């Protein structure tokens, strides 16, 4: 609003009888109103207060030394471009929620006025509140203490990150460079399916969208039409604390704490810290670092698997060698058939040696009993008694030989069973060795095939790159310029000439065109390049008209 001074309280009348020789400037000065200093200061103060009134002013406190003895406080508010004096009256100073501090960035509300005693303008502050990083950090620390007291940041609630997730869920903006960095890093390390939940990462409603995305991923059922991620990445690029404030909201922190899916936070750069970093299961310094935490390196994993496979094969071979040595030792410890049957044979010989006397003794005893029976039968019925005795003797006559044969058969069967067990154990050991050799041969063949394919792909990539470089070389060659109708001027030594003075000083010139080279002198017009004469077009034999006679 322009400063329009009020009409002067008094004005001097222009003199009508001014001399004719008075300059026009003096006449004009005589026509201007005269102000006193106080009147001008009052007019400026009224105009300034009417034009601005109450304002909200943001700046940094400078020159504050505490309230004066009168209770009033004086200091300045400044930014990178200007500076304004400020005053807080004694009655207002006691009601301020935020006391002034040197270097504190604040938002002051008050009236713009002037101080005639110093011919300066100032703001009379009525309320003062913090602004900028100091206020944000104070609010952040207060919220951090409240959430930590509830146990949301406790280490015992952290979940381990899966070693190799089947599906990776990402909560971030779909248009930023963060999602591209994560996808590229996952593709380089270990390609995995990625589900992206697009959200706003700053501004109004960003915190609610981030919390809804985390809860939405957790609401997916395992085995459903949409695969449920095994790990979540909440990511955003760097920025100021105001830009990252959505990740400090309580709803986002609680959603991260309640997530049953392991969560990695990658918000801002390495020096940026938000409250979701404390509630998440793992914090990554950058979005690229989060992708590195989510999946292992495929080449390292393949090398580790190959190493473990080699160690397993070596362990199997060592176990087979030990089993083979143990089998040989057991085979040496098992006695031979002759040694095993020697004691049996000895017992059999002893039994056979005792059998003849025993049979003789038994026969004598039976004979004596028979004799006694015969004697009795003679006294009673000799023929019947004799027949019964002969029959009983015939029944027991074959028993010793049968018992001996059965004992020999049992011992022979036991030896046969031991032999068959040894043969079966040997065949099983040989079969395991053949199976292991076959597996190693198949694995070697597969490795050679992959090596051949990798070599073919490497040769193909280098061939494509060579062709691309050849095409680029052709497009950058000066011969392509000659094709458009230009000529390259060289001297007799073949060096190119870049100025008319150099061409005039050269004793002889060579002009190179796209289709040939001609020689010329600076004072002579160059002869046109000779071209091969064009062949006359062959005339086709004319067909005579069918209507000509």
PDB file of N, CA and C in Angstrom, residues 217-254:
ATOM      1  N   UNK A 217      -0.563 -55.109   3.145  1.00  0.00           N
ATOM      2  CA  UNK A 217       0.307 -56.252   2.854  1.00  0.00           C
ATOM      3  C   UNK A 217       0.120 -57.347   3.912  1.00  0.00           C
ATOM      4  N   UNK A 218      -0.025 -56.952   5.182  1.00  0.00           N
ATOM      5  CA  UNK A 218      -0.211 -57.952   6.231  1.00  0.00           C
ATOM      6  C   UNK A 218      -1.564 -58.639   6.137  1.00  0.00           C
ATOM      7  N   UNK A 219      -2.553 -57.981   5.494  1.00  0.00           N
ATOM      8  CA  UNK A 219      -3.881 -58.582   5.375  1.00  0.00           C
ATOM      9  C   UNK A 219      -3.954 -59.641   4.285  1.00  0.00           C
ATOM     10  N   UNK A 220      -2.946 -59.728   3.414  1.00  0.00           N
ATOM     11  CA  UNK A 220      -2.960 -60.740   2.365  1.00  0.00           C
ATOM     12  C   UNK A 220      -2.810 -62.127   2.983  1.00  0.00           C
ATOM     13  N   UNK A 221      -3.633 -63.058   2.500  1.00  0.00           N
ATOM     14  CA  UNK A 221      -3.597 -64.419   3.014  1.00  0.00           C
ATOM     15  C   UNK A 221      -2.528 -65.234   2.290  1.00  0.00           C
ATOM     16  N   UNK A 222      -1.767 -66.059   2.998  1.00  0.00           N
ATOM     17  CA  UNK A 222      -0.801 -66.933   2.316  1.00  0.00           C
ATOM     18  C   UNK A 222      -1.526 -67.908   1.386  1.00  0.00           C
ATOM     19  N   UNK A 223      -0.996 -68.051   0.179  1.00  0.00           N
ATOM     20  CA  UNK A 223      -1.616 -68.947  -0.798  1.00  0.00           C
ATOM     21  C   UNK A 223      -2.786 -68.333  -1.524  1.00  0.00           C
ATOM     22  N   UNK A 224      -3.081 -67.031  -1.344  1.00  0.00           N
ATOM     23  CA  UNK A 224      -4.192 -66.382  -2.014  1.00  0.00           C
ATOM     24  C   UNK A 224      -3.854 -66.022  -3.452  1.00  0.00           C
ATOM     25  N   UNK A 225      -4.804 -65.352  -4.147  1.00  0.00           N
ATOM     26  CA  UNK A 225      -4.535 -64.960  -5.541  1.00  0.00           C
ATOM     27  C   UNK A 225      -3.391 -63.971  -5.665  1.00  0.00           C
ATOM     28  N   UNK A 226      -3.205 -63.113  -4.660  1.00  0.00           N
ATOM     29  CA  UNK A 226      -2.056 -62.190  -4.629  1.00  0.00           C
ATOM     30  C   UNK A 226      -1.058 -62.738  -3.620  1.00  0.00           C
ATOM     31  N   UNK A 227       0.161 -63.049  -4.039  1.00  0.00           N
ATOM     32  CA  UNK A 227       1.127 -63.646  -3.102  1.00  0.00           C
ATOM     33  C   UNK A 227       1.449 -62.695  -1.959  1.00  0.00           C
ATOM     34  N   UNK A 228       1.581 -63.242  -0.783  1.00  0.00           N
ATOM     35  CA  UNK A 228       1.903 -62.456   0.410  1.00  0.00           C
ATOM     36  C   UNK A 228       3.415 -62.289   0.503  1.00  0.00           C
ATOM     37  N   UNK A 229       3.920 -61.054   0.601  1.00  0.00           N
ATOM     38  CA  UNK A 229       5.380 -60.864   0.660  1.00  0.00           C
ATOM     39  C   UNK A 229       5.971 -61.501   1.912  1.00  0.00           C
ATOM     40  N   UNK A 230       7.214 -61.926   1.772  1.00  0.00           N
ATOM     41  CA  UNK A 230       7.970 -62.457   2.908  1.00  0.00           C
ATOM     42  C   UNK A 230       8.754 -61.380   3.633  1.00  0.00           C
ATOM     43  N   UNK A 231       8.950 -60.226   2.987  1.00  0.00           N
ATOM     44  CA  UNK A 231       9.653 -59.099   3.609  1.00  0.00           C
ATOM     45  C   UNK A 231       9.117 -57.818   2.987  1.00  0.00           C
ATOM     46  N   UNK A 232       9.033 -56.742   3.791  1.00  0.00           N
ATOM     47  CA  UNK A 232       8.548 -55.447   3.331  1.00  0.00           C
ATOM     48  C   UNK A 232       9.677 -54.427   3.391  1.00  0.00           C
ATOM     49  N   UNK A 233       9.680 -53.516   2.389  1.00  0.00           N
ATOM     50  CA  UNK A 233      10.633 -52.404   2.352  1.00  0.00           C
ATOM     51  C   UNK A 233       9.813 -51.118   2.263  1.00  0.00           C
ATOM     52  N   UNK A 234       9.956 -50.250   3.270  1.00  0.00           N
ATOM     53  CA  UNK A 234       9.335 -48.929   3.250  1.00  0.00           C
ATOM     54  C   UNK A 234      10.452 -47.942   2.938  1.00  0.00           C
ATOM     55  N   UNK A 235      10.367 -47.288   1.770  1.00  0.00           N
ATOM     56  CA  UNK A 235      11.514 -46.520   1.278  1.00  0.00           C
ATOM     57  C   UNK A 235      11.077 -45.131   0.827  1.00  0.00           C
ATOM     58  N   UNK A 236      12.024 -44.211   0.938  1.00  0.00           N
ATOM     59  CA  UNK A 236      11.867 -42.853   0.422  1.00  0.00           C
ATOM     60  C   UNK A 236      13.246 -42.245   0.278  1.00  0.00           C
ATOM     61  N   UNK A 237      13.392 -41.298  -0.656  1.00  0.00           N
ATOM     62  CA  UNK A 237      14.661 -40.615  -0.838  1.00  0.00           C
ATOM     63  C   UNK A 237      14.900 -39.590   0.260  1.00  0.00           C
ATOM     64  N   UNK A 238      16.015 -38.899   0.150  1.00  0.00           N
ATOM     65  CA  UNK A 238      16.387 -37.936   1.168  1.00  0.00           C
ATOM     66  C   UNK A 238      15.540 -36.677   1.110  1.00  0.00           C
ATOM     67  N   UNK A 239      15.644 -35.856   2.120  1.00  0.00           N
ATOM     68  CA  UNK A 239      14.898 -34.614   2.198  1.00  0.00           C
ATOM     69  C   UNK A 239      15.053 -33.985   3.568  1.00  0.00           C
ATOM     70  N   UNK A 240      14.383 -32.849   3.744  1.00  0.00           N
ATOM     71  CA  UNK A 240      14.419 -32.176   5.035  1.00  0.00           C
ATOM     72  C   UNK A 240      13.532 -32.897   6.026  1.00  0.00           C
ATOM     73  N   UNK A 241      13.583 -32.450   7.277  1.00  0.00           N
ATOM     74  CA  UNK A 241      12.775 -33.113   8.298  1.00  0.00           C
ATOM     75  C   UNK A 241      11.294 -32.911   8.035  1.00  0.00           C
ATOM     76  N   UNK A 242      10.926 -31.755   7.400  1.00  0.00           N
ATOM     77  CA  UNK A 242       9.513 -31.556   7.050  1.00  0.00           C
ATOM     78  C   UNK A 242       9.088 -32.545   5.968  1.00  0.00           C
ATOM     79  N   UNK A 243       9.976 -32.812   4.984  1.00  0.00           N
ATOM     80  CA  UNK A 243       9.631 -33.754   3.917  1.00  0.00           C
ATOM     81  C   UNK A 243       9.488 -35.175   4.450  1.00  0.00           C
ATOM     82  N   UNK A 244      10.290 -35.540   5.463  1.00  0.00           N
ATOM     83  CA  UNK A 244      10.267 -36.904   6.000  1.00  0.00           C
ATOM     84  C   UNK A 244       9.313 -37.051   7.180  1.00  0.00           C
ATOM     85  N   UNK A 245       8.514 -36.018   7.479  1.00  0.00           N
ATOM     86  CA  UNK A 245       7.713 -36.061   8.695  1.00  0.00           C
ATOM     87  C   UNK A 245       6.625 -37.127   8.645  1.00  0.00           C
ATOM     88  N   UNK A 246       6.166 -37.525   7.460  1.00  0.00           N
ATOM     89  CA  UNK A 246       5.122 -38.554   7.377  1.00  0.00           C
ATOM     90  C   UNK A 246       5.580 -39.857   8.025  1.00  0.00           C
ATOM     91  N   UNK A 247       6.878 -40.138   8.015  1.00  0.00           N
ATOM     92  CA  UNK A 247       7.394 -41.372   8.594  1.00  0.00           C
ATOM     93  C   UNK A 247       7.612 -41.240  10.113  1.00  0.00           C
ATOM     94  N   UNK A 248       7.347 -40.049  10.669  1.00  0.00           N
ATOM     95  CA  UNK A 248       7.394 -39.867  12.117  1.00  0.00           C
ATOM     96  C   UNK A 248       6.004 -39.881  12.742  1.00  0.00           C
ATOM     97  N   UNK A 249       4.957 -40.012  11.921  1.00  0.00           N
ATOM     98  CA  UNK A 249       3.599 -40.008  12.457  1.00  0.00           C
ATOM     99  C   UNK A 249       3.339 -41.288  13.252  1.00  0.00           C
ATOM    100  N   UNK A 250       2.477 -41.163  14.256  1.00  0.00           N
ATOM    101  CA  UNK A 250       2.227 -42.284  15.160  1.00  0.00           C
ATOM    102  C   UNK A 250       1.555 -43.449  14.448  1.00  0.00           C
ATOM    103  N   UNK A 251       0.667 -43.167  13.476  1.00  0.00           N
ATOM    104  CA  UNK A 251      -0.013 -44.262  12.782  1.00  0.00           C
ATOM    105  C   UNK A 251       0.965 -45.110  11.985  1.00  0.00           C
ATOM    106  N   UNK A 252       1.973 -44.474  11.385  1.00  0.00           N
ATOM    107  CA  UNK A 252       2.974 -45.224  10.620  1.00  0.00           C
ATOM    108  C   UNK A 252       3.835 -46.076  11.555  1.00  0.00           C
ATOM    109  N   UNK A 253       4.234 -45.510  12.692  1.00  0.00           N
ATOM    110  CA  UNK A 253       5.074 -46.255  13.642  1.00  0.00           C
ATOM    111  C   UNK A 253       4.312 -47.456  14.197  1.00  0.00           C
ATOM    112  N   UNK A 254       3.041 -47.264  14.529  1.00  0.00           N
ATOM    113  CA  UNK A 254       2.262 -48.389  15.059  1.00  0.00           C
ATOM    114  C   UNK A 254       2.022 -49.454  13.997  1.00  0.00           C
TER     115      UNK A 254
END
